[in-house]
Coordinates of C-alpha atoms and ligand atoms in Angstrom, one line a residue:
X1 CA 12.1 -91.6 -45.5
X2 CA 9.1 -89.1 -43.8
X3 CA 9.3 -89.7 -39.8
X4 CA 5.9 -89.6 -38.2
X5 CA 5.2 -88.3 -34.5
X6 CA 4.9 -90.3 -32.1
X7 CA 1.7 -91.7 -31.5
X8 CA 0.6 -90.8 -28.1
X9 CA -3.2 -92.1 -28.3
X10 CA -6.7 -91.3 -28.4
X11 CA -6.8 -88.2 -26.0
X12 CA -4.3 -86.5 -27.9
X13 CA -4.8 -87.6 -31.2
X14 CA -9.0 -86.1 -30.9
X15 CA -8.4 -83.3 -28.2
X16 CA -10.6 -81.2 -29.8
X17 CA -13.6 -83.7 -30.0
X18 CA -13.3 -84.9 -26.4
X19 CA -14.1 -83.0 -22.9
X20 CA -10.7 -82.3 -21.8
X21 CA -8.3 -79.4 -21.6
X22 CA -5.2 -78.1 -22.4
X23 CA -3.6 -78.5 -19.0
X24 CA -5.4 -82.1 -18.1
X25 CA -3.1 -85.2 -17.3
X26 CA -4.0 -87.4 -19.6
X27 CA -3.4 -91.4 -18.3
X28 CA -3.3 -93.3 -21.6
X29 CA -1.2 -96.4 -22.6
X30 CA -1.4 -95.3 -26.4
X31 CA -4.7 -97.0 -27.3
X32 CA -6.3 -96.4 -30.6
X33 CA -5.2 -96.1 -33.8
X34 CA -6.0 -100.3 -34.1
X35 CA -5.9 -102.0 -37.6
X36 CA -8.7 -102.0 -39.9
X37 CA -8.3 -105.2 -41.7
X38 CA -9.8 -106.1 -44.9
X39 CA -11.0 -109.7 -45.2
X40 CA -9.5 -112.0 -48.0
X41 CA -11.1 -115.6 -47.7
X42 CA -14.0 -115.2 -45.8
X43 CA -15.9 -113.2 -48.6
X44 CA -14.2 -115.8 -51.1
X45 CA -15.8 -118.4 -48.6
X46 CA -19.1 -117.2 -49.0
X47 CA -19.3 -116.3 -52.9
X48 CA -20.6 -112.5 -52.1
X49 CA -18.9 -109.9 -54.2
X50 CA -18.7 -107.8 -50.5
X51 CA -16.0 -105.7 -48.8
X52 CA -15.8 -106.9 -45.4
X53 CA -13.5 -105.1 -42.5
X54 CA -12.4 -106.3 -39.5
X55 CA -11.4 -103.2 -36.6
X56 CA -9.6 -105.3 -34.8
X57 CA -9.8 -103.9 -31.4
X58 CA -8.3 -107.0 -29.5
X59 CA -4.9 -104.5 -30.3
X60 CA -5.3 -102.3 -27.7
X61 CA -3.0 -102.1 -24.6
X62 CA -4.8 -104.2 -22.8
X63 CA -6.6 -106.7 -25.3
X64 CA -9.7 -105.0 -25.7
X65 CA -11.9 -101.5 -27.1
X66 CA -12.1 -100.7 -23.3
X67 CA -9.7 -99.0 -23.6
X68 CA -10.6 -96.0 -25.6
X69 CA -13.4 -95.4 -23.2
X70 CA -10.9 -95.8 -20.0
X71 CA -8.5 -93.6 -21.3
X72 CA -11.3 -91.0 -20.9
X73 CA -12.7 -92.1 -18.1
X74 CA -9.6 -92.1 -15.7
X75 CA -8.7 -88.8 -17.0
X76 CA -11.6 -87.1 -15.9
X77 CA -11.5 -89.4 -12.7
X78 CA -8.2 -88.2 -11.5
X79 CA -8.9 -84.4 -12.7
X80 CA -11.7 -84.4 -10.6
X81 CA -9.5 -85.5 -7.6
X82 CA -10.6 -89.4 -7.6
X83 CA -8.3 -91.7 -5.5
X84 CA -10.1 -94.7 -6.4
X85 CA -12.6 -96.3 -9.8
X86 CA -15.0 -99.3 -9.3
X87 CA -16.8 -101.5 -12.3
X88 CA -18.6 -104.5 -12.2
X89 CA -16.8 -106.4 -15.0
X90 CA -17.4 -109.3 -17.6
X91 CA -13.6 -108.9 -17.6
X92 CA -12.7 -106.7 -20.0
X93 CA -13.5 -103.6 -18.2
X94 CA -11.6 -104.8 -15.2
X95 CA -8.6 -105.5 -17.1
X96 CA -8.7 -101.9 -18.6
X97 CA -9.6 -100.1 -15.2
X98 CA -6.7 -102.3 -12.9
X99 CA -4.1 -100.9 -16.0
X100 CA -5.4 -97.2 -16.2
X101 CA -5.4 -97.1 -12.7
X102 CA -1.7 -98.7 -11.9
X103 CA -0.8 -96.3 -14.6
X104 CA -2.9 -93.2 -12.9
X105 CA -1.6 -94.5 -9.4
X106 CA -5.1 -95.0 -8.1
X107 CA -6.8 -97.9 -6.8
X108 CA -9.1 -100.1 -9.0
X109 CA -12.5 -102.3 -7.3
X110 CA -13.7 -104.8 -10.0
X111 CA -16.7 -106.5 -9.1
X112 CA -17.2 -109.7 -11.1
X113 CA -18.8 -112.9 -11.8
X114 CA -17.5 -115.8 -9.8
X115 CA -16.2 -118.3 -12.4
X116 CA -17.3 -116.4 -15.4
X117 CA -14.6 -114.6 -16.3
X118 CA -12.2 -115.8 -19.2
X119 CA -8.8 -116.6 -17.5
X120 CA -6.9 -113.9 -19.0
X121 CA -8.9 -110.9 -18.0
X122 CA -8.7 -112.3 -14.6
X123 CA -4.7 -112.4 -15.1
X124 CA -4.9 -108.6 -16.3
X125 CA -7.1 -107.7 -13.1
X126 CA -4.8 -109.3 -10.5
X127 CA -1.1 -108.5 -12.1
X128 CA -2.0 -104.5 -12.3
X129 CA -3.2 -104.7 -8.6
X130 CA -6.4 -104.0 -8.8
X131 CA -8.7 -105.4 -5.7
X132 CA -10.9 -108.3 -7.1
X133 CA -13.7 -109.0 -5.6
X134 CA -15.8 -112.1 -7.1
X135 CA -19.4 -112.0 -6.3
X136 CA -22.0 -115.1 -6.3
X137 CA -24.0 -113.2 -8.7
X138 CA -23.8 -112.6 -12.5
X139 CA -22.9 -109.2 -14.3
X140 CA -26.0 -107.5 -13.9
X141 CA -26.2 -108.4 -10.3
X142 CA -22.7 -106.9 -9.8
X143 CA -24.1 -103.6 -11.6
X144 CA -26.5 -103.1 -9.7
X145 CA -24.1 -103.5 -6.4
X146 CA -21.9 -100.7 -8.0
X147 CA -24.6 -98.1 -8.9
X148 CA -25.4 -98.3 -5.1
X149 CA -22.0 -98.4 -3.5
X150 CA -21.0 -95.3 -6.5
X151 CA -23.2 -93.7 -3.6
X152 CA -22.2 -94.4 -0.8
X153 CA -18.2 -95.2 -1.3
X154 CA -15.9 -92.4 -2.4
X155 CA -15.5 -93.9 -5.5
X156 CA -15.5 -93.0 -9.3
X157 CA -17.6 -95.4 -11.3
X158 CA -15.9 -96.2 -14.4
X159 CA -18.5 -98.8 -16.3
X160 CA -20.2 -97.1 -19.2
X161 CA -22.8 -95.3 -17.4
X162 CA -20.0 -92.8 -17.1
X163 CA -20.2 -90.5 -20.2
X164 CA -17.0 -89.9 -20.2
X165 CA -16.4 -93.8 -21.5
X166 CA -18.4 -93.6 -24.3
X167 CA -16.8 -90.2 -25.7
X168 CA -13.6 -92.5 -25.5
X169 CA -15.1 -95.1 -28.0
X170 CA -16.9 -92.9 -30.1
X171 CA -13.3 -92.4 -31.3
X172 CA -13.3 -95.8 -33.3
X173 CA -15.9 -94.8 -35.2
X174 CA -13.8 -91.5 -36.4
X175 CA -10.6 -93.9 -37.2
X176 CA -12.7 -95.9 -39.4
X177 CA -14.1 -93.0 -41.3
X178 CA -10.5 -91.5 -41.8
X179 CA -9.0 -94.3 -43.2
X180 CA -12.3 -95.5 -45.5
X181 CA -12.9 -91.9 -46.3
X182 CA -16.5 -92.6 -46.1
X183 CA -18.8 -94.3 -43.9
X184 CA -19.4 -98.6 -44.3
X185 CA -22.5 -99.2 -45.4
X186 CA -23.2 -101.3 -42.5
X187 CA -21.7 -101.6 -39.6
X188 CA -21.6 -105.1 -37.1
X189 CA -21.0 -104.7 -33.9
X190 CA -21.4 -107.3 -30.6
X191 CA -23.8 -106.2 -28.3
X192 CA -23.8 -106.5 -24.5
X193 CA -24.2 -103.7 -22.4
X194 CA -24.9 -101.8 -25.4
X195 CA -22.6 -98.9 -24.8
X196 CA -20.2 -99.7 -27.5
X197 CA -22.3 -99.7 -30.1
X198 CA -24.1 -96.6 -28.6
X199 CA -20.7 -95.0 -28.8
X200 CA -19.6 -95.8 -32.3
X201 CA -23.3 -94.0 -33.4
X202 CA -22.2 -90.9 -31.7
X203 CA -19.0 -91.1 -33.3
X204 CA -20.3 -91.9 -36.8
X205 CA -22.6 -89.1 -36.1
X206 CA -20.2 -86.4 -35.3
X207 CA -18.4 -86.7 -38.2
X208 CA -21.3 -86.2 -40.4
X209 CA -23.0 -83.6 -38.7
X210 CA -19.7 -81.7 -39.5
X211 CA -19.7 -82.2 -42.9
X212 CA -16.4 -84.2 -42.7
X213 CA -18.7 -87.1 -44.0
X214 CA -21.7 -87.1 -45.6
X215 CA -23.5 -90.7 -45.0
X216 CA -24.1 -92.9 -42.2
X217 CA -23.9 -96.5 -41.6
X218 CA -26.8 -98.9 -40.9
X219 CA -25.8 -100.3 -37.4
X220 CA -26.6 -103.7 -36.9
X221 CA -26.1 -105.4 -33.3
X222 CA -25.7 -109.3 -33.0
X223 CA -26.5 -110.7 -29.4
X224 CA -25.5 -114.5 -28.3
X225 CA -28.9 -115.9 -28.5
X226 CA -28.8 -117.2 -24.3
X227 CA -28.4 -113.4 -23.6
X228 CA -30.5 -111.7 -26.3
X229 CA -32.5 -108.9 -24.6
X230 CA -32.5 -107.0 -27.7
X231 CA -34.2 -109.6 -29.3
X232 CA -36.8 -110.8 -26.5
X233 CA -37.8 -107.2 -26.2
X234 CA -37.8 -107.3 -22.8
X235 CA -34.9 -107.9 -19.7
X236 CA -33.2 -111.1 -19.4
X237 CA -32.9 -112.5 -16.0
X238 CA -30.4 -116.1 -16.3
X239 CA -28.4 -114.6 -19.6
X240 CA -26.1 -117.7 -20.8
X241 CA -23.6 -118.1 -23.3
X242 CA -20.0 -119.3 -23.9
X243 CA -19.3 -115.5 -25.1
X244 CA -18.8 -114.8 -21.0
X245 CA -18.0 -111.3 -22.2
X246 CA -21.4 -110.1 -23.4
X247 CA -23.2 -112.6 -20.8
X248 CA -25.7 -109.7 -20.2
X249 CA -29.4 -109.7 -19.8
X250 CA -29.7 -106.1 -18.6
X251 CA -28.1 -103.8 -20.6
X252 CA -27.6 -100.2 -19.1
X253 CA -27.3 -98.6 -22.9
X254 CA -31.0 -99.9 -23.0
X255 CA -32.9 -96.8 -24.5
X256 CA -29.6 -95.7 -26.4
X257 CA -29.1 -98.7 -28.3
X258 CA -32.9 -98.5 -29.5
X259 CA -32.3 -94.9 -30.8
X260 CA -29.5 -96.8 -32.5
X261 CA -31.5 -99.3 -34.1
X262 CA -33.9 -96.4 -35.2
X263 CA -31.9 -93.7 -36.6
X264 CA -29.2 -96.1 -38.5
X265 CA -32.6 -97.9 -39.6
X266 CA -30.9 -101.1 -38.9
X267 CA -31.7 -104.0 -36.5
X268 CA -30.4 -106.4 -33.7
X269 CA -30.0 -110.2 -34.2
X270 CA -28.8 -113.3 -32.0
X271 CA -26.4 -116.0 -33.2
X272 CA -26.0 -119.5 -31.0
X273 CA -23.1 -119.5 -29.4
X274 CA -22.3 -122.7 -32.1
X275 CA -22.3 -120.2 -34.6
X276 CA -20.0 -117.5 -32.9
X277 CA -17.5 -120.7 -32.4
X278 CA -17.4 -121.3 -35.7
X279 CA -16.9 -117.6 -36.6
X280 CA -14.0 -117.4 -34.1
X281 CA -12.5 -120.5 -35.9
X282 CA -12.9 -119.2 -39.3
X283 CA -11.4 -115.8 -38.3
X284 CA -8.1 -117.6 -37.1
X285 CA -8.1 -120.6 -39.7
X286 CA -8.9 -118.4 -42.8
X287 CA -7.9 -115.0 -42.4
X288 CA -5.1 -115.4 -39.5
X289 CA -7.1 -112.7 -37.1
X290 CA -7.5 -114.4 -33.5
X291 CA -10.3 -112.6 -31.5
X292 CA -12.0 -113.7 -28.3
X293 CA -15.8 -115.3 -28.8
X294 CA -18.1 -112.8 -27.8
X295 CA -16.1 -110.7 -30.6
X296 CA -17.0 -112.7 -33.2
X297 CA -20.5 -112.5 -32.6
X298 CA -19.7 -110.0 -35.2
X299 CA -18.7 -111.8 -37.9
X300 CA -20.8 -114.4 -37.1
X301 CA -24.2 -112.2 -37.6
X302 CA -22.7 -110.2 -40.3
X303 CA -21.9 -113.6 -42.5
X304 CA -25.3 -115.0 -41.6
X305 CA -27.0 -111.6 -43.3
X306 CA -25.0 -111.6 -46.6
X307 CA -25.8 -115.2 -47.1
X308 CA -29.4 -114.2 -46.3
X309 CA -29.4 -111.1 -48.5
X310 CA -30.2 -108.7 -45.9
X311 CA -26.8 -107.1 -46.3
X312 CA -27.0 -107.0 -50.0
X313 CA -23.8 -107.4 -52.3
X314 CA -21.6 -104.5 -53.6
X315 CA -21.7 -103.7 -49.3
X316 CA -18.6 -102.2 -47.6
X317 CA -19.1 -103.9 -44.6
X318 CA -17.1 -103.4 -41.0
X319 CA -17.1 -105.6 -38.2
X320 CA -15.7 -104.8 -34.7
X321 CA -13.8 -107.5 -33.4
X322 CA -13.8 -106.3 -30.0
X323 CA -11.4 -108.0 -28.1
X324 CA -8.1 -110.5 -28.1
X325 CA -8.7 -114.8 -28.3
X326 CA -5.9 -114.4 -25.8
X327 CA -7.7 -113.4 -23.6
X328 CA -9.8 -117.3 -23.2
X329 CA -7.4 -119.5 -24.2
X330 CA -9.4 -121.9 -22.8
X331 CA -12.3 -122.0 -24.7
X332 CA -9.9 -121.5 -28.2
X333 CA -8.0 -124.9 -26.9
X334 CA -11.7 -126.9 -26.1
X335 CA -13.0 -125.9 -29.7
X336 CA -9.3 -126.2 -32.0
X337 CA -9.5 -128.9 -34.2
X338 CA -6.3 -128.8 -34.7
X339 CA -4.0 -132.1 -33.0
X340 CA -1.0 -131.5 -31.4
X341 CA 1.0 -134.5 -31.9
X342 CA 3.5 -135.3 -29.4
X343 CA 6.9 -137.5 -30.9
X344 CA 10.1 -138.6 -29.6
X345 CA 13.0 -136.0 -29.9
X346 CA 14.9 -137.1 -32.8
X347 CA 14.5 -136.2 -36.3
X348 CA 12.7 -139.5 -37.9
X349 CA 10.4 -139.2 -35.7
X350 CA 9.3 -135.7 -36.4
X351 CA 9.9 -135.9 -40.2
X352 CA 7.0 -139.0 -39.8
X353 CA 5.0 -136.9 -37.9
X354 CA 5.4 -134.0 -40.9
X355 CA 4.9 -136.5 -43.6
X356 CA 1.8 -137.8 -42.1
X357 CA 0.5 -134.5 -42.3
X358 CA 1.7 -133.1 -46.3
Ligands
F0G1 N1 -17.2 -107.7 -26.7 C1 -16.4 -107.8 -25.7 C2 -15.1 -108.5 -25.8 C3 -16.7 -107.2 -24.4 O1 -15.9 -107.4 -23.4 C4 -18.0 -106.5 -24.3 C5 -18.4 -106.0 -23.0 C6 -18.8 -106.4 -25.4 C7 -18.3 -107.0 -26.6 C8 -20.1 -105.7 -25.4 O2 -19.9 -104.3 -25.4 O3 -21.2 -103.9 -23.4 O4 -20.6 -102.0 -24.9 O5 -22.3 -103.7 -25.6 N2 -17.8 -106.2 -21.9 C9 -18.1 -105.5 -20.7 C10 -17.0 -105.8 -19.6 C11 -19.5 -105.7 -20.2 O6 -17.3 -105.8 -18.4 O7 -15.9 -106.1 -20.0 P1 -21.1 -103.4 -24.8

């Protein structure tokens, strides 16, 4: 039997590739270090002869990749002598920020759209105490309201403007090169703000430029087609989709992403949110893996390309499933197809009701 150290997350685990110091307090919950599941059915599904991967980053401590980036982020906030962070949220960032910031002892301002957030994130925000307030106004709106108050308000801004959150995230990248040994051929990714996929590039890049690696994947970046900005080539001003998380029209990783696109020589796409449903559903129903919608954009994109041919067979393929299906119940509930049957309490009746379904 070998024992193992502890694992104690990100921070520690990739000191020496991220902008902190011996003596810094680090705030972490033990994020990281998230499963990288290889797919069983789905590739069966589809008749490819490709290796598909899911980093399932819904296995964080709070449901979501946030948290690599706020691990980082509050760090450096409460080193520099920060009392309190702010981020306008599509709910995942203000669950990560309230928990970094009950665990930092700090206050947490999340700024986000009224009755747009999945119900759990909204849960996460309220039971770590972090001060909610819901604006009339979309994400992008909310943004904007927090670059200006960052100014005015002594406040640390912890969205992914801040650097420090996308050193956090670049870390993914690094796991998934450790444990394939090589880089994916292609890598799928959600894209909202744009900062995540911004962030796995710098990791993927890192790695490589140090020899630890020698290739690079071709990053591809699926948006949900009502908030496609990548796609329409310009800003989006009413962005609408059932993926509430990446409900974005004005991404701030704008430029970032497009150096992206350009250097991994890869490309953006849109799925309907119909098709990032049925992705979600084929995730949980086929391969057991429950993520939240706007995660399976992912998935949804990357099976669209293999049918196509665009992702060509004999790929090694990884997907980032970004966040948790727990985190909406409602929307998995609204789309199951599933019946719940309800019986009387006594055993004929619920051997019938098992019968009826053998
Ligand atoms: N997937 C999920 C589950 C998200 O919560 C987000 C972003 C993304 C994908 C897109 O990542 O913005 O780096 O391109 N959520 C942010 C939030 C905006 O406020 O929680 P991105």
């Amino acid at each position: 039997m070998t024992f193992h150290p502890r694992y104690t997350g990100l921070i520690d685990k990739y000191r020496d590739r991220l902008p902190v110091h011996d003596d810094t307090r680090v705030i972490s919950l033990g994020e990281g270090n998230t499963p990288l599941i290889r797919l069983n059915n789905i590739p069966r599904l589809l008749k490819k002869d490709v290796d598909i991967y899911v980093k399932f980053e819904g296995l964080n401590p709070t449901g979501s990749f946030k948290d690599r980036g706020m691990t980082m982020a509050v760090t450096k906030a409460v080193e520099e002598g920060s009392r309190a962070i702010i981020c306008a949220s599509t709910g995942n960032t203000s669950a990560s920020a309230a928990a970094y910031a009950a665990r930092a002892g700090i206050t947490a301002f999340v700024l986000i759209p009224d009755g747009k957030i999945a119900m759990g994130k909204l849960a996460q925000a309220m039971i770590h105490g972090a001060v909610v307030i819901q604006i009339k106004g979309n994400f992008d709106a909310g943004m904007e309201l927090v670059k200006e108050v960052g100014k005015e308000a002594p406040v640390t801004i912890v969205n992914s403007i801040n650097p420090y959150r996308l050193q956090g995230q670049k870390t993914a990248a690094f796991e998934i090169l450790e444990e394939l040994g090589t880089a994916p051929d292609f890598h799928c990714i959600p894209v909202g703000n744009a900062g995540n996929i911004s962030a796995h590039w710098m990791g993927y890049c890192e790695f490589h430029d140090h020899g630890i690696v020698n290739n690079r994947p071709t990053m591809v970046g699926y948006q949900a087609s009502g908030a496609a900005p990548f796609l329409r080539g310009k800003m989006v001003d009413n962005p609408e989709t059932i993926a509430t998380a990446i409900r974005i029209g004005h991404p701030q990783s704008w430029d970032k992403a497009w150096a992206v696109q350009r250097e991994s020589k890869g490309w953006f796409d849109e799925c309907s949110d119909e098709e990032i449903l049925a992705a979600q559903r084929m995730l949980s129903g086929k391969e057991g893996i429950f993520c939240e919608p706007a995660s399976a954009t992912s998935v949804a994109g990357a099976m669209r390309d293999i049918t196509n041919g665009k992702i060509p067979e004999g790929s090694k393929i990884v997907c980032t499933l970004t966040g948790h299906g727990l985190k909406d119940p409602d929307t998995a509930i609204k789309q199951s197809t599933s019946s719940v049957i309800t019986v009387e309490a006594n055993l004929k009746s619920v051997k019938e009701a098992i019968l009826r379904h053998v």
